[in-house]
mmCIF file of C-alpha atoms in Angstrom:
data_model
loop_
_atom_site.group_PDB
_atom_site.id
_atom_site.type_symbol
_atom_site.label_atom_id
_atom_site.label_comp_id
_atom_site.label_asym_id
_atom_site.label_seq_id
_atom_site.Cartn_x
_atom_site.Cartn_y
_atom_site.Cartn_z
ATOM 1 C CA UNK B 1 0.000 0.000 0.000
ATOM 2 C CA UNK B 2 2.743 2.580 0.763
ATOM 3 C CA UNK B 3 4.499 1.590 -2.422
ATOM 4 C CA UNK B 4 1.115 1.890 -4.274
ATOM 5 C CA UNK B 5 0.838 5.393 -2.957
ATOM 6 C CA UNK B 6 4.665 6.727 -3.478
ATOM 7 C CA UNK B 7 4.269 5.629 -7.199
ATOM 8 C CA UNK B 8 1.018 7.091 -7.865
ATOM 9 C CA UNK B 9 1.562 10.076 -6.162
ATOM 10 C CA UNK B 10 4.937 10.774 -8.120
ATOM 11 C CA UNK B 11 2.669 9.217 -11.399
ATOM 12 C CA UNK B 12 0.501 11.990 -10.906
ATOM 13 C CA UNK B 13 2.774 14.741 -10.344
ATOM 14 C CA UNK B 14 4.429 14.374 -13.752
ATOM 15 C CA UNK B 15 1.236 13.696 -15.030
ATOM 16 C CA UNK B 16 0.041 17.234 -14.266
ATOM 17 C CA UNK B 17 3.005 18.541 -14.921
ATOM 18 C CA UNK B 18 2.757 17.021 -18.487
ATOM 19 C CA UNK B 19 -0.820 18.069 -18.591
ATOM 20 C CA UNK B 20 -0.628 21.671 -17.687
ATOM 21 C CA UNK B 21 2.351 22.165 -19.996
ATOM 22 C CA UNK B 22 0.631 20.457 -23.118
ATOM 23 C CA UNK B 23 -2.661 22.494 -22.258
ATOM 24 C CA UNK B 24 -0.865 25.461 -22.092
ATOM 25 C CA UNK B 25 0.325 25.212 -25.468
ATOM 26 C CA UNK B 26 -2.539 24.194 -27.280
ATOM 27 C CA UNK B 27 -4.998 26.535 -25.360
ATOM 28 C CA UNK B 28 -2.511 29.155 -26.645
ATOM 29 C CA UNK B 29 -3.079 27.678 -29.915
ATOM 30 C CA UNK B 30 -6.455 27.721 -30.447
ATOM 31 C CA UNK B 31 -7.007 31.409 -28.594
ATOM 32 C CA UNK B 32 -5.045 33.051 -31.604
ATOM 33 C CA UNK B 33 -7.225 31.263 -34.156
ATOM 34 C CA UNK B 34 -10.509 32.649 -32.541
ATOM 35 C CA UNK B 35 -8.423 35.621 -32.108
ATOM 36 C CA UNK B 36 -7.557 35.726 -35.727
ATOM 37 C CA UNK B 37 -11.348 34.479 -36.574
ATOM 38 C CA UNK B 38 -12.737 37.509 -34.531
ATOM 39 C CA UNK B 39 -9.915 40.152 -36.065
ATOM 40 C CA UNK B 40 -11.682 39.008 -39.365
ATOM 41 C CA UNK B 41 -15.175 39.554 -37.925
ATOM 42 C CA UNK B 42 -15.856 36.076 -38.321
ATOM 43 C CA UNK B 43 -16.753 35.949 -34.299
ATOM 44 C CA UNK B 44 -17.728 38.377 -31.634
ATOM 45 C CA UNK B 45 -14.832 39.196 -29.161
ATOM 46 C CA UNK B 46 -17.533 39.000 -26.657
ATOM 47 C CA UNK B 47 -17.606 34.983 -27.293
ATOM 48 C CA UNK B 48 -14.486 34.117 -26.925
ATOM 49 C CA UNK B 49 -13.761 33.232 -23.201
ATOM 50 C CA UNK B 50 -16.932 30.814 -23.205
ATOM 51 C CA UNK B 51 -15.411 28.735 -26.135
ATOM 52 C CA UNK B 52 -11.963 28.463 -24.838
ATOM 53 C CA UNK B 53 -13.392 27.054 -21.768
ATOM 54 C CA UNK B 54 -15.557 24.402 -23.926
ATOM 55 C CA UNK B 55 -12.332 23.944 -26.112
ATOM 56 C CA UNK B 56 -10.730 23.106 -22.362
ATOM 57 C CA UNK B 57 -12.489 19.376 -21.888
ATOM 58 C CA UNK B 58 -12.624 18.493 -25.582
ATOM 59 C CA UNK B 59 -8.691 18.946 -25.086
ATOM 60 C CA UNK B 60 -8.491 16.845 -21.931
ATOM 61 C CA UNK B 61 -10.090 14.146 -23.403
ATOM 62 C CA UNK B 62 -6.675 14.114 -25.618
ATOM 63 C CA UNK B 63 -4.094 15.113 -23.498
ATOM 64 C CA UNK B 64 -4.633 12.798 -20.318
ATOM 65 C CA UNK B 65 -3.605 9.444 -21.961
ATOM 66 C CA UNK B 66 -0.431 11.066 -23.439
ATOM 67 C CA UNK B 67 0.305 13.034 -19.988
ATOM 68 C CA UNK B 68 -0.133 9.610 -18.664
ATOM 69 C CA UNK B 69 2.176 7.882 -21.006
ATOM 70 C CA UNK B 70 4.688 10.562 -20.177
ATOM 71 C CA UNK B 71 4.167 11.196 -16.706
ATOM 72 C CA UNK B 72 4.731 7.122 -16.380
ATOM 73 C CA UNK B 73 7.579 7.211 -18.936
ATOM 74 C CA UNK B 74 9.203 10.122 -16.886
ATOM 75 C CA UNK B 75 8.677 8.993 -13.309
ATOM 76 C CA UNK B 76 9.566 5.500 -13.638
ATOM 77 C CA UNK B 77 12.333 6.169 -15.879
ATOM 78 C CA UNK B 78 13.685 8.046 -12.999
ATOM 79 C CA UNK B 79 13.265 5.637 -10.533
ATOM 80 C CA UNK B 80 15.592 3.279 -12.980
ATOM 81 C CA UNK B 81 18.158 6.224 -13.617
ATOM 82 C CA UNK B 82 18.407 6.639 -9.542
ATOM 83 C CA UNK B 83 18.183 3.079 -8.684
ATOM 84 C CA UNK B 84 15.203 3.281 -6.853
ATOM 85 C CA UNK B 85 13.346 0.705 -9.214
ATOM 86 C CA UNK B 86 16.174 -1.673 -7.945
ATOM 87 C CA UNK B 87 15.784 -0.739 -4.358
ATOM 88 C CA UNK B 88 11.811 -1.562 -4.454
ATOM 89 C CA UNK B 89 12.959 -4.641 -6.428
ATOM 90 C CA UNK B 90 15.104 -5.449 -3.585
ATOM 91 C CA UNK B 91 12.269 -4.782 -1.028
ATOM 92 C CA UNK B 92 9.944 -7.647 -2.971
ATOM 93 C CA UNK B 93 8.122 -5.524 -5.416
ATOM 94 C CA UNK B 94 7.454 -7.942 -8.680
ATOM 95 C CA UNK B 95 6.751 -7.061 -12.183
ATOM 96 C CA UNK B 96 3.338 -8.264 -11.655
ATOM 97 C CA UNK B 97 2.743 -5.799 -8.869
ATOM 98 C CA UNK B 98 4.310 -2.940 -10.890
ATOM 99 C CA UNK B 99 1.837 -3.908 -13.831
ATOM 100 C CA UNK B 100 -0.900 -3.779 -10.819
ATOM 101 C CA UNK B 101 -0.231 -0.644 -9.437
ATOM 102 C CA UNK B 102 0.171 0.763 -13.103
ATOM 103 C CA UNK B 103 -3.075 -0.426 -14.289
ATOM 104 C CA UNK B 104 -4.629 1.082 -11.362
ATOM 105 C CA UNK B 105 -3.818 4.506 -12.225
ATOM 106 C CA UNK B 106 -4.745 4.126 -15.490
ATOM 107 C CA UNK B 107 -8.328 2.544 -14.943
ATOM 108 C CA UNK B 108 -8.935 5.836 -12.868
ATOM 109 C CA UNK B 109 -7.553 8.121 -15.554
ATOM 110 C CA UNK B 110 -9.738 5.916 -17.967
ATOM 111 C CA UNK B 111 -12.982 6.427 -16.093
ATOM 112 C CA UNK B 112 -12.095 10.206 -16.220
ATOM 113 C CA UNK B 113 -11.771 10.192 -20.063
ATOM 114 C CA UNK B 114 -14.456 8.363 -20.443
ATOM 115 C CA UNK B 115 -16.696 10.781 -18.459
ATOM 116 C CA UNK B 116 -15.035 13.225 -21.301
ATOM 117 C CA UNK B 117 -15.533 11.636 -24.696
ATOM 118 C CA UNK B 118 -19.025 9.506 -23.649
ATOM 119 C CA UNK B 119 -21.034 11.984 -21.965
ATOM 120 C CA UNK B 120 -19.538 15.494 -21.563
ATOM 121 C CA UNK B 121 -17.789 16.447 -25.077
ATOM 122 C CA UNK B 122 -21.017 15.529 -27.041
ATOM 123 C CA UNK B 123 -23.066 17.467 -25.527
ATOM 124 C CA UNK B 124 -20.759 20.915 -24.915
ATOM 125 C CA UNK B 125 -20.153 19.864 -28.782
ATOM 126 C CA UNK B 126 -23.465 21.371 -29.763
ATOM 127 C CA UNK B 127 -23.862 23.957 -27.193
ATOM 128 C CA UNK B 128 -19.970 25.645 -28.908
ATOM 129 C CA UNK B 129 -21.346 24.992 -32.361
ATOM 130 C CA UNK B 130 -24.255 27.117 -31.311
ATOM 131 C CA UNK B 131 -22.709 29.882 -29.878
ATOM 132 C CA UNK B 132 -20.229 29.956 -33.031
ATOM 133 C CA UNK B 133 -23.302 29.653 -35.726
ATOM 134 C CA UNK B 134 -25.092 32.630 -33.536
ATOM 135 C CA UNK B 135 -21.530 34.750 -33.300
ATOM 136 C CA UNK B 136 -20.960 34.128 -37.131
ATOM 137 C CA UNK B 137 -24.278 35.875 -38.447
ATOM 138 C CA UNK B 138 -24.538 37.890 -36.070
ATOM 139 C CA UNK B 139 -20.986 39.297 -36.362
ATOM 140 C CA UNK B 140 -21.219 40.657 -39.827
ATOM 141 C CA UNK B 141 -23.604 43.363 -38.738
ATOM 142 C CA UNK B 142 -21.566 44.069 -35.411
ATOM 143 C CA UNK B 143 -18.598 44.741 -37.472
ATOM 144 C CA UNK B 144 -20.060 46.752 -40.494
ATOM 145 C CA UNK B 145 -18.105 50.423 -40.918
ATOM 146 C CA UNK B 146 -19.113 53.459 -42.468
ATOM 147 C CA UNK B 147 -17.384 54.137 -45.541
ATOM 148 C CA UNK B 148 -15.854 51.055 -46.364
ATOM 149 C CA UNK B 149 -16.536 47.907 -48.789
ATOM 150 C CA UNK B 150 -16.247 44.685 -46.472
ATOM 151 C CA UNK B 151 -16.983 41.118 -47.621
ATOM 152 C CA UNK B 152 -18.379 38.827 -45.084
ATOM 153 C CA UNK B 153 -17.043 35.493 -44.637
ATOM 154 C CA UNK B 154 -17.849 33.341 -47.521
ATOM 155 C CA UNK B 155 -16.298 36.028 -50.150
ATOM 156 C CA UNK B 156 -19.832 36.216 -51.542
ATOM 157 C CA UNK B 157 -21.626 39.324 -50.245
ATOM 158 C CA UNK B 158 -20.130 42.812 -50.332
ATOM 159 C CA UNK B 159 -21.586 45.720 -47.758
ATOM 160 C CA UNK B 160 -21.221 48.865 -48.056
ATOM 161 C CA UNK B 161 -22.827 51.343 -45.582
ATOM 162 C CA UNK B 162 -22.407 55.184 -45.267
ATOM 163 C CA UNK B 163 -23.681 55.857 -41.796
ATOM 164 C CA UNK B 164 -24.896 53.537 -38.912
ATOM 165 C CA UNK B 165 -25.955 53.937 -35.484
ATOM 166 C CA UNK B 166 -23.781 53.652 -32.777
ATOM 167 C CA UNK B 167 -25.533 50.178 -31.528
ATOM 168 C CA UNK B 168 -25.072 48.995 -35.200
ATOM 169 C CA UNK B 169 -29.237 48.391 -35.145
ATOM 170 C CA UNK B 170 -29.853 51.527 -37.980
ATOM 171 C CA UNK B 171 -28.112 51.437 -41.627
ATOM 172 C CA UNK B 172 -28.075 54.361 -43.711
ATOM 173 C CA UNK B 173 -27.786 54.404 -47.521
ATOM 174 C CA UNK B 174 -27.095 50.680 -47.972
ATOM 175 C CA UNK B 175 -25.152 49.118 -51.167
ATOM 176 C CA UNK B 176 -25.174 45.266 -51.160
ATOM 177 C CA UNK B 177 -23.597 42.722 -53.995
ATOM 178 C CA UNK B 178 -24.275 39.540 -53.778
ATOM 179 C CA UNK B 179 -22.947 36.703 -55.873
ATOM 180 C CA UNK B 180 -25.134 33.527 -56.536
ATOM 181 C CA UNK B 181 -23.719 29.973 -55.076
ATOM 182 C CA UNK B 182 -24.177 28.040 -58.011
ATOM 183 C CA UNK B 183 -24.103 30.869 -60.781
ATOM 184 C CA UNK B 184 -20.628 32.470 -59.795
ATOM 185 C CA UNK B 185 -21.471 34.936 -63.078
ATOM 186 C CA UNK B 186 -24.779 36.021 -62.094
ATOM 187 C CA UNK B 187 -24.929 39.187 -58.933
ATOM 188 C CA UNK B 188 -27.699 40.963 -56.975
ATOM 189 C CA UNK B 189 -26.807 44.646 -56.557
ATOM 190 C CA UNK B 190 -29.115 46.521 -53.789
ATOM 191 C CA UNK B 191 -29.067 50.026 -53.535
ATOM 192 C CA UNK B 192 -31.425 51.181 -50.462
ATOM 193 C CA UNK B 193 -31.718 54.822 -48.661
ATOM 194 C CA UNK B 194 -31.822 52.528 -45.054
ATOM 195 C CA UNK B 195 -31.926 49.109 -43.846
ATOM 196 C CA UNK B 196 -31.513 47.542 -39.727
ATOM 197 C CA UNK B 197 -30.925 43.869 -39.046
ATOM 198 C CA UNK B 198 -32.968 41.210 -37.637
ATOM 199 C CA UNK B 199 -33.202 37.685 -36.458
ATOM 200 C CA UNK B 200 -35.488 34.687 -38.397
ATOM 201 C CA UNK B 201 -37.561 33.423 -35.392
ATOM 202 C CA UNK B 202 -37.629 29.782 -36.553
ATOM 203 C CA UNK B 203 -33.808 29.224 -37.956
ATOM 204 C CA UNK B 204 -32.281 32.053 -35.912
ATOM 205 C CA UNK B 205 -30.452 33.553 -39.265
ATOM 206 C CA UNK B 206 -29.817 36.808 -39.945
ATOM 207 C CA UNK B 207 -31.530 39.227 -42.128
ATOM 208 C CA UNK B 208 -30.321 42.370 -43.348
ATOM 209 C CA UNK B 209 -33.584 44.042 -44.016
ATOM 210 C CA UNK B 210 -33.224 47.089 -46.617
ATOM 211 C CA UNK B 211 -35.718 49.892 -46.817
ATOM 212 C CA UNK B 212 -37.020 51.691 -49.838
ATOM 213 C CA UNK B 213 -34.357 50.892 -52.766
ATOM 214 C CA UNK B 214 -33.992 48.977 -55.687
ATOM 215 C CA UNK B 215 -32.551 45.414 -56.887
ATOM 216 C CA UNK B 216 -30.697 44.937 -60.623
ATOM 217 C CA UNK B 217 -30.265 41.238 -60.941
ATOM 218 C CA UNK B 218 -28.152 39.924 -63.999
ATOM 219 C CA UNK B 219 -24.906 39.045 -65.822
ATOM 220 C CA UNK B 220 -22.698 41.836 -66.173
ATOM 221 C CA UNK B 221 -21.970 42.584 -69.606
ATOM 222 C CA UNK B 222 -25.386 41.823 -70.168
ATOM 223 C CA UNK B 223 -28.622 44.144 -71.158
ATOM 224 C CA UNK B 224 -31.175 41.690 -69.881
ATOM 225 C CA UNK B 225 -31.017 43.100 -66.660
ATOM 226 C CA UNK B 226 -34.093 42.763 -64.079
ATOM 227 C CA UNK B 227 -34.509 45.887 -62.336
ATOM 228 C CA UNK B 228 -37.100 46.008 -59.368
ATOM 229 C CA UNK B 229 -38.377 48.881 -56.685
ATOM 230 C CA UNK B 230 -38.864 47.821 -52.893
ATOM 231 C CA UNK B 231 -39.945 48.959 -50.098
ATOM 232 C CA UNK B 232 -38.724 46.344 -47.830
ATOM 233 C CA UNK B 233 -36.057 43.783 -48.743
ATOM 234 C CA UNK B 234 -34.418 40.812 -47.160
ATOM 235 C CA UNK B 235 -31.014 39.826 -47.213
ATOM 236 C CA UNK B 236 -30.134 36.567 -45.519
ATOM 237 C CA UNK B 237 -26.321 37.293 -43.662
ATOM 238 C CA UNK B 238 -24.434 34.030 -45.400
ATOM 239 C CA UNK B 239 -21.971 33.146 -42.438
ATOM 240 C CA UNK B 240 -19.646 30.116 -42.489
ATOM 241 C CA UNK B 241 -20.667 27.905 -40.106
ATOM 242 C CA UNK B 242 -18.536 25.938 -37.608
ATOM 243 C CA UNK B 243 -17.063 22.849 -38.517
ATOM 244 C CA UNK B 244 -18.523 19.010 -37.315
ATOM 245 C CA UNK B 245 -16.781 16.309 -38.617
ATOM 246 C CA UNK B 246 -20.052 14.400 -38.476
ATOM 247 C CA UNK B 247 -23.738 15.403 -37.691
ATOM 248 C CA UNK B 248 -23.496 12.402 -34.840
ATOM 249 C CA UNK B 249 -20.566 13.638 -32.743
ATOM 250 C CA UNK B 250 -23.033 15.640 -30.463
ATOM 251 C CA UNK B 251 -25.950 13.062 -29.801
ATOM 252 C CA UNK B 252 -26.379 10.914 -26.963
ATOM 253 C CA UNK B 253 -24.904 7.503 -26.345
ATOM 254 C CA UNK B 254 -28.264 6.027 -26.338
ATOM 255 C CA UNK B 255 -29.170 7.995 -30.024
ATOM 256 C CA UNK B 256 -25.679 6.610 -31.365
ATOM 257 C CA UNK B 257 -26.492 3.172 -30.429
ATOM 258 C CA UNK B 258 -30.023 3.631 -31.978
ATOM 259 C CA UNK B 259 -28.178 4.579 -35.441
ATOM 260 C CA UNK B 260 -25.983 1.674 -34.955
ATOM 261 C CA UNK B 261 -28.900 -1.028 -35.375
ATOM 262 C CA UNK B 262 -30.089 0.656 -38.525
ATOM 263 C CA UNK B 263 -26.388 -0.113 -39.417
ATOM 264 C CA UNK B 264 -25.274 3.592 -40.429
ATOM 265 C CA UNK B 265 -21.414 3.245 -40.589
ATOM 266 C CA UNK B 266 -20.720 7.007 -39.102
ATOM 267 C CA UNK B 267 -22.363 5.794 -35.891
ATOM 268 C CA UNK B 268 -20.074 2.641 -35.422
ATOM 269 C CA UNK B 269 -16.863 4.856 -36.413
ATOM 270 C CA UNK B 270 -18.498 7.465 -33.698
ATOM 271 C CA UNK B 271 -18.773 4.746 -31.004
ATOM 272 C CA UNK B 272 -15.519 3.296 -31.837
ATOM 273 C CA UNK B 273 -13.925 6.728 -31.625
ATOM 274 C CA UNK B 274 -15.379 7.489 -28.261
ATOM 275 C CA UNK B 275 -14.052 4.318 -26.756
ATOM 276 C CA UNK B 276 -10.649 5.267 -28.335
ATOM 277 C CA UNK B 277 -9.277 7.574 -26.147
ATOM 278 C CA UNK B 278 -10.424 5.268 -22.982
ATOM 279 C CA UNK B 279 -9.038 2.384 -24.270
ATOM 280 C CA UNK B 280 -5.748 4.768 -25.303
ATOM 281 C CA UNK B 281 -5.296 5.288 -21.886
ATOM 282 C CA UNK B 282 -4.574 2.183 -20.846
ATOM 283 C CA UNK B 283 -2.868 0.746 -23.774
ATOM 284 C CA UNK B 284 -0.410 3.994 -23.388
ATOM 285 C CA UNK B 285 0.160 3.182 -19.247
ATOM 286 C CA UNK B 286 1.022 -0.047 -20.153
ATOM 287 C CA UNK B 287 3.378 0.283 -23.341
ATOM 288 C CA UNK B 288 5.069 2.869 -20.483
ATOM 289 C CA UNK B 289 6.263 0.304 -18.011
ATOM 290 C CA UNK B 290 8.739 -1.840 -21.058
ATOM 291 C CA UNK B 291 9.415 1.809 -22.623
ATOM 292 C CA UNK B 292 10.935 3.303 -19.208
ATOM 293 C CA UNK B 293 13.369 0.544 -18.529
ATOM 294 C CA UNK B 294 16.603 2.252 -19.318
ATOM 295 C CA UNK B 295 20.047 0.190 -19.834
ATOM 296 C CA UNK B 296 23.353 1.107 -18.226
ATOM 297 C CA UNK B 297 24.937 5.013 -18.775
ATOM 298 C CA UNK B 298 21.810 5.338 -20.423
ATOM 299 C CA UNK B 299 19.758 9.274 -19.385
ATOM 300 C CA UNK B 300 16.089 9.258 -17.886
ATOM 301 C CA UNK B 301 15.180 10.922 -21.312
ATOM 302 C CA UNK B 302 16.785 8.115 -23.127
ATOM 303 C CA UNK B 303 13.655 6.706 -24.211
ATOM 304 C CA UNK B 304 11.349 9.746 -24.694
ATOM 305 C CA UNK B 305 11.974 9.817 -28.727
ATOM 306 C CA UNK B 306 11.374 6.456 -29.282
ATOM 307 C CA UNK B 307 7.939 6.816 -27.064
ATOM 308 C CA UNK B 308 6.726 9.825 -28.337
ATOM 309 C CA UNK B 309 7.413 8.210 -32.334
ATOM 310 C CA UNK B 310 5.582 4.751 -31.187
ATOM 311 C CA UNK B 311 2.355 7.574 -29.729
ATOM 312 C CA UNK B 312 2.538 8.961 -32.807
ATOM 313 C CA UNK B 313 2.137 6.276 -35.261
ATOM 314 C CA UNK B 314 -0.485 4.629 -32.946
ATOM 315 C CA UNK B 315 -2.062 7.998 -33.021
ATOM 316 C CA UNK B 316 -2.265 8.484 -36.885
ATOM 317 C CA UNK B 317 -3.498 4.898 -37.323
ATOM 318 C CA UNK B 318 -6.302 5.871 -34.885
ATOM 319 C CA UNK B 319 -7.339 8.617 -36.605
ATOM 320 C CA UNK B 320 -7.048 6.447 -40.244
ATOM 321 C CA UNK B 321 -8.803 4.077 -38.961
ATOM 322 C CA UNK B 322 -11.652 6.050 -38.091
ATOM 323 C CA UNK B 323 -11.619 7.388 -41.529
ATOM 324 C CA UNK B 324 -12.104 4.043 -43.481
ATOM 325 C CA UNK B 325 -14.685 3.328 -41.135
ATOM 326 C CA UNK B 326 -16.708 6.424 -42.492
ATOM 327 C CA UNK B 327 -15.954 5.834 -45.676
ATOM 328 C CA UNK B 328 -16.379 2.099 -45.797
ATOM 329 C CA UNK B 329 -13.394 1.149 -46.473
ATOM 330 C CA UNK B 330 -13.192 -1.856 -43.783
ATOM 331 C CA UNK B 331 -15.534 -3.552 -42.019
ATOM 332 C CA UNK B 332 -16.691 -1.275 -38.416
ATOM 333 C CA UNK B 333 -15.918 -5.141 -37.277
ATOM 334 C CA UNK B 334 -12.267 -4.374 -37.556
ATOM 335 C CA UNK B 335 -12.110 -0.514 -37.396
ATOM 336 C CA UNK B 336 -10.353 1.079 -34.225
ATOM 337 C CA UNK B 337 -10.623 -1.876 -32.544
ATOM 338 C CA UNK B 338 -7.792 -3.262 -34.964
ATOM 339 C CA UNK B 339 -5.462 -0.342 -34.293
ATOM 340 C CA UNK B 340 -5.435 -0.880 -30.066
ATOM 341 C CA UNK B 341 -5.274 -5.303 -30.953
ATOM 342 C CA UNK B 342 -2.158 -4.291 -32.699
ATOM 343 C CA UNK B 343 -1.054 -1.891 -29.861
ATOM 344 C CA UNK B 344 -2.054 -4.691 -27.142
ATOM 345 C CA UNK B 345 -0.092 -7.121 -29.275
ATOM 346 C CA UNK B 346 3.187 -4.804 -29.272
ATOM 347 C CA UNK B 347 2.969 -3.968 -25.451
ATOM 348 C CA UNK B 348 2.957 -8.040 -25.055
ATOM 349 C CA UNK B 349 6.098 -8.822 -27.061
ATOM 350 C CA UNK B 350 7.432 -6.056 -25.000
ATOM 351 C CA UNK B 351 6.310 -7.283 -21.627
ATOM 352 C CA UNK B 352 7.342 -10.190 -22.026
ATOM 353 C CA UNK B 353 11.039 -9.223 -22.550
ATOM 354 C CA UNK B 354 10.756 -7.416 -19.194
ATOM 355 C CA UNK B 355 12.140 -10.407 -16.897
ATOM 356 C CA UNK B 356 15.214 -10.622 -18.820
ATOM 357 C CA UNK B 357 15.809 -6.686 -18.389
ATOM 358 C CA UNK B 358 14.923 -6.711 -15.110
ATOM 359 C CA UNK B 359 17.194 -9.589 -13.867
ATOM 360 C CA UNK B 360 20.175 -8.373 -15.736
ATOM 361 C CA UNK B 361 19.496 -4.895 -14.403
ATOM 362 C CA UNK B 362 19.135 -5.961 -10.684
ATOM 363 C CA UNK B 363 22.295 -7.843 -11.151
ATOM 364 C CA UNK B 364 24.527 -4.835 -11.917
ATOM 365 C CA UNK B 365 22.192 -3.127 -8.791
ATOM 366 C CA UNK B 366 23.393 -5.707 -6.173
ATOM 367 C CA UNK B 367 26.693 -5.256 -7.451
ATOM 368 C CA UNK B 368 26.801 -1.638 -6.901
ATOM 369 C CA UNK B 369 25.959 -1.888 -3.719
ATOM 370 C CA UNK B 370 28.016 -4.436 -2.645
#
């Protein structure tokens, strides 16, 4: 018991450690994209701390089994560098135990991530898209400036406005071109003396609502154009909307399972996926426990390339994987689930080579302190 707690206190520490580090750096990250996004009035400012603290568990869900994999790497390679392994090898600690005690921290770090990537992520997954669809049409008409041509984000409406009030609400002598989606050739040009913007009840779009103008639809270099009178137009605000892998990553467990029996091939390679980084978590504890023995004049870092190069193709093949499963391109029978047998498969060739390193290790220990 005190051994169980000495390791998985010092497990933890580097773990954190690893953690904070690693979400430092991609927090970082991702707050100069928004950053950039709202620069480029593709979001409002205002929106920004509530998605980087929804960006904050999606992250987690990612970064725990690798801080784990470190944080093992890096604490028990010390204990090897120091000689402490040997000393608690001495004291009647087995490799069996070791695996124990190893497996035990990672079955608690796997419950966490799996409170993350089954329950939690999915559904702060829709309430982030929301807040970005509503901050992207919205954001358009917060940004607008007198005087000035500005294109919104899809490159396919340009504004111009020659006065507005200061809450944005009233526009003044309006100019809008708009260029159709699937006739690139063909433009609406509005010309109105005053417009304000408002909200579609049912899809929660914007509209740009122009008062008492004109419309000239056509080619240009073309005489066949239509020219109208209005009183009241409506412009829907085209905003590009945030990006979802797949329209199933934010439903419920029980939902996914429904789309499963009716055999729908995104739902399998969304259930496998969820599992993924669960199952990661222990697959990564244990590959740690082979990967930390180091051999003689050899540094505690000695084996953090190899490790990190072994994560990283495991990683990639996860993320592959997942891939052919949404396309089809293997069975969902195989999918992810092939990646970790191949991983489980590696971490037993490896553990198995453990006695030898271990005996020939705690020879040279009893030696030294002969």
């Amino acid at each position: 018991m005190i051994i169980l707690r000495y390791l998985s206190k010092e497990v933890i520490n580097s773990l954190l450690f690893v953690v904070i580090i690693l979400l430092f750096i991609f927090v970082s990250n991702q707050f100069v994209r928004y950053l950039a996004d709202a620069a480029s009035g593709q979001l409002l400012a205002g929106v920004l701390p509530r998605l980087m603290l929804l960006y904050i568990p999606y992250l987690l869900a990612f970064l725990l089994p690798l801080g784990l994999f470190l944080g093992i790497l890096l604490t028990y390679g010390r204990f090897y560098n120091d000689n402490e392994m040997y000393a608690l090898m001495s004291c009647g600690m087995t490799q069996r135990q070791l695996i124990l005690i190893t497996l035990k921290i990672a079955i608690l770090m796997s419950l966490i991530v799996s409170f993350l990537t089954l329950w939690l992520d999915p559904r702060l997954l829709i309430y982030r898209n929301h807040i970005m669809a509503e901050s992207r049409g919205a954001n358009l008409i917060q940004t607008l400036q007198e005087g000035r041509f500005q294109s919104d984000s899809s490159g396919r409406q340009v504004y111009y406005i020659e006065t507005l009030s200061r809450d944005h609400e009233q526009l003044n002598n309006i100019f809008v071109a708009q260029q159709k989606k699937n006739e690139p050739d063909f433009w609406d040009v509005i010309s109105a003396s005053g417009g304000y913007a408002i909200p579609d009840q049912k899809t929660q779009d914007k509209f740009l609502v122009a008062t008492e103008g004109f419309r000239y639809s056509g080619k240009p270099g073309e005489v066949d154009f239509y020219i109208g009178q209005f009183e009241k137009y409506g412009l829907r605000i085209i905003s590009k909307s945030a990006p979802v892998r797949s329209q199933l990553e934010g439903v419920s467990f029980s939902e996914l399972l429904h789309e499963m029996k009716l055999n729908n091939v995104l739902a399998y390679a969304e259930f496998q996926w969820r599992f993924a980084m669960p199952v990661a978590t222990i697959l990564l504890a244990l590959l740690a426990i082979p990967l930390s023995v180091l051999r003689p004049r050899q540094g505690r870092f000695a084996k953090i390339l190899p490790a990190l190069l072994i994560f990283t193709v495991y990683a990639n093949m996860l993320f592959v994987a997942r891939h052919w499963v949404e396309q089809g391109d293997i069975p969902p029978s195989l999918g992810i689930w092939s990646v970790h047998a191949a991983m489980l498969l590696l971490i037993f060739i490896l553990l198995m080579d453990l006695p030898r390193l271990w005996r020939t290790r705690k020879k040279m220990f009893k030696r030294f302190i002969a």
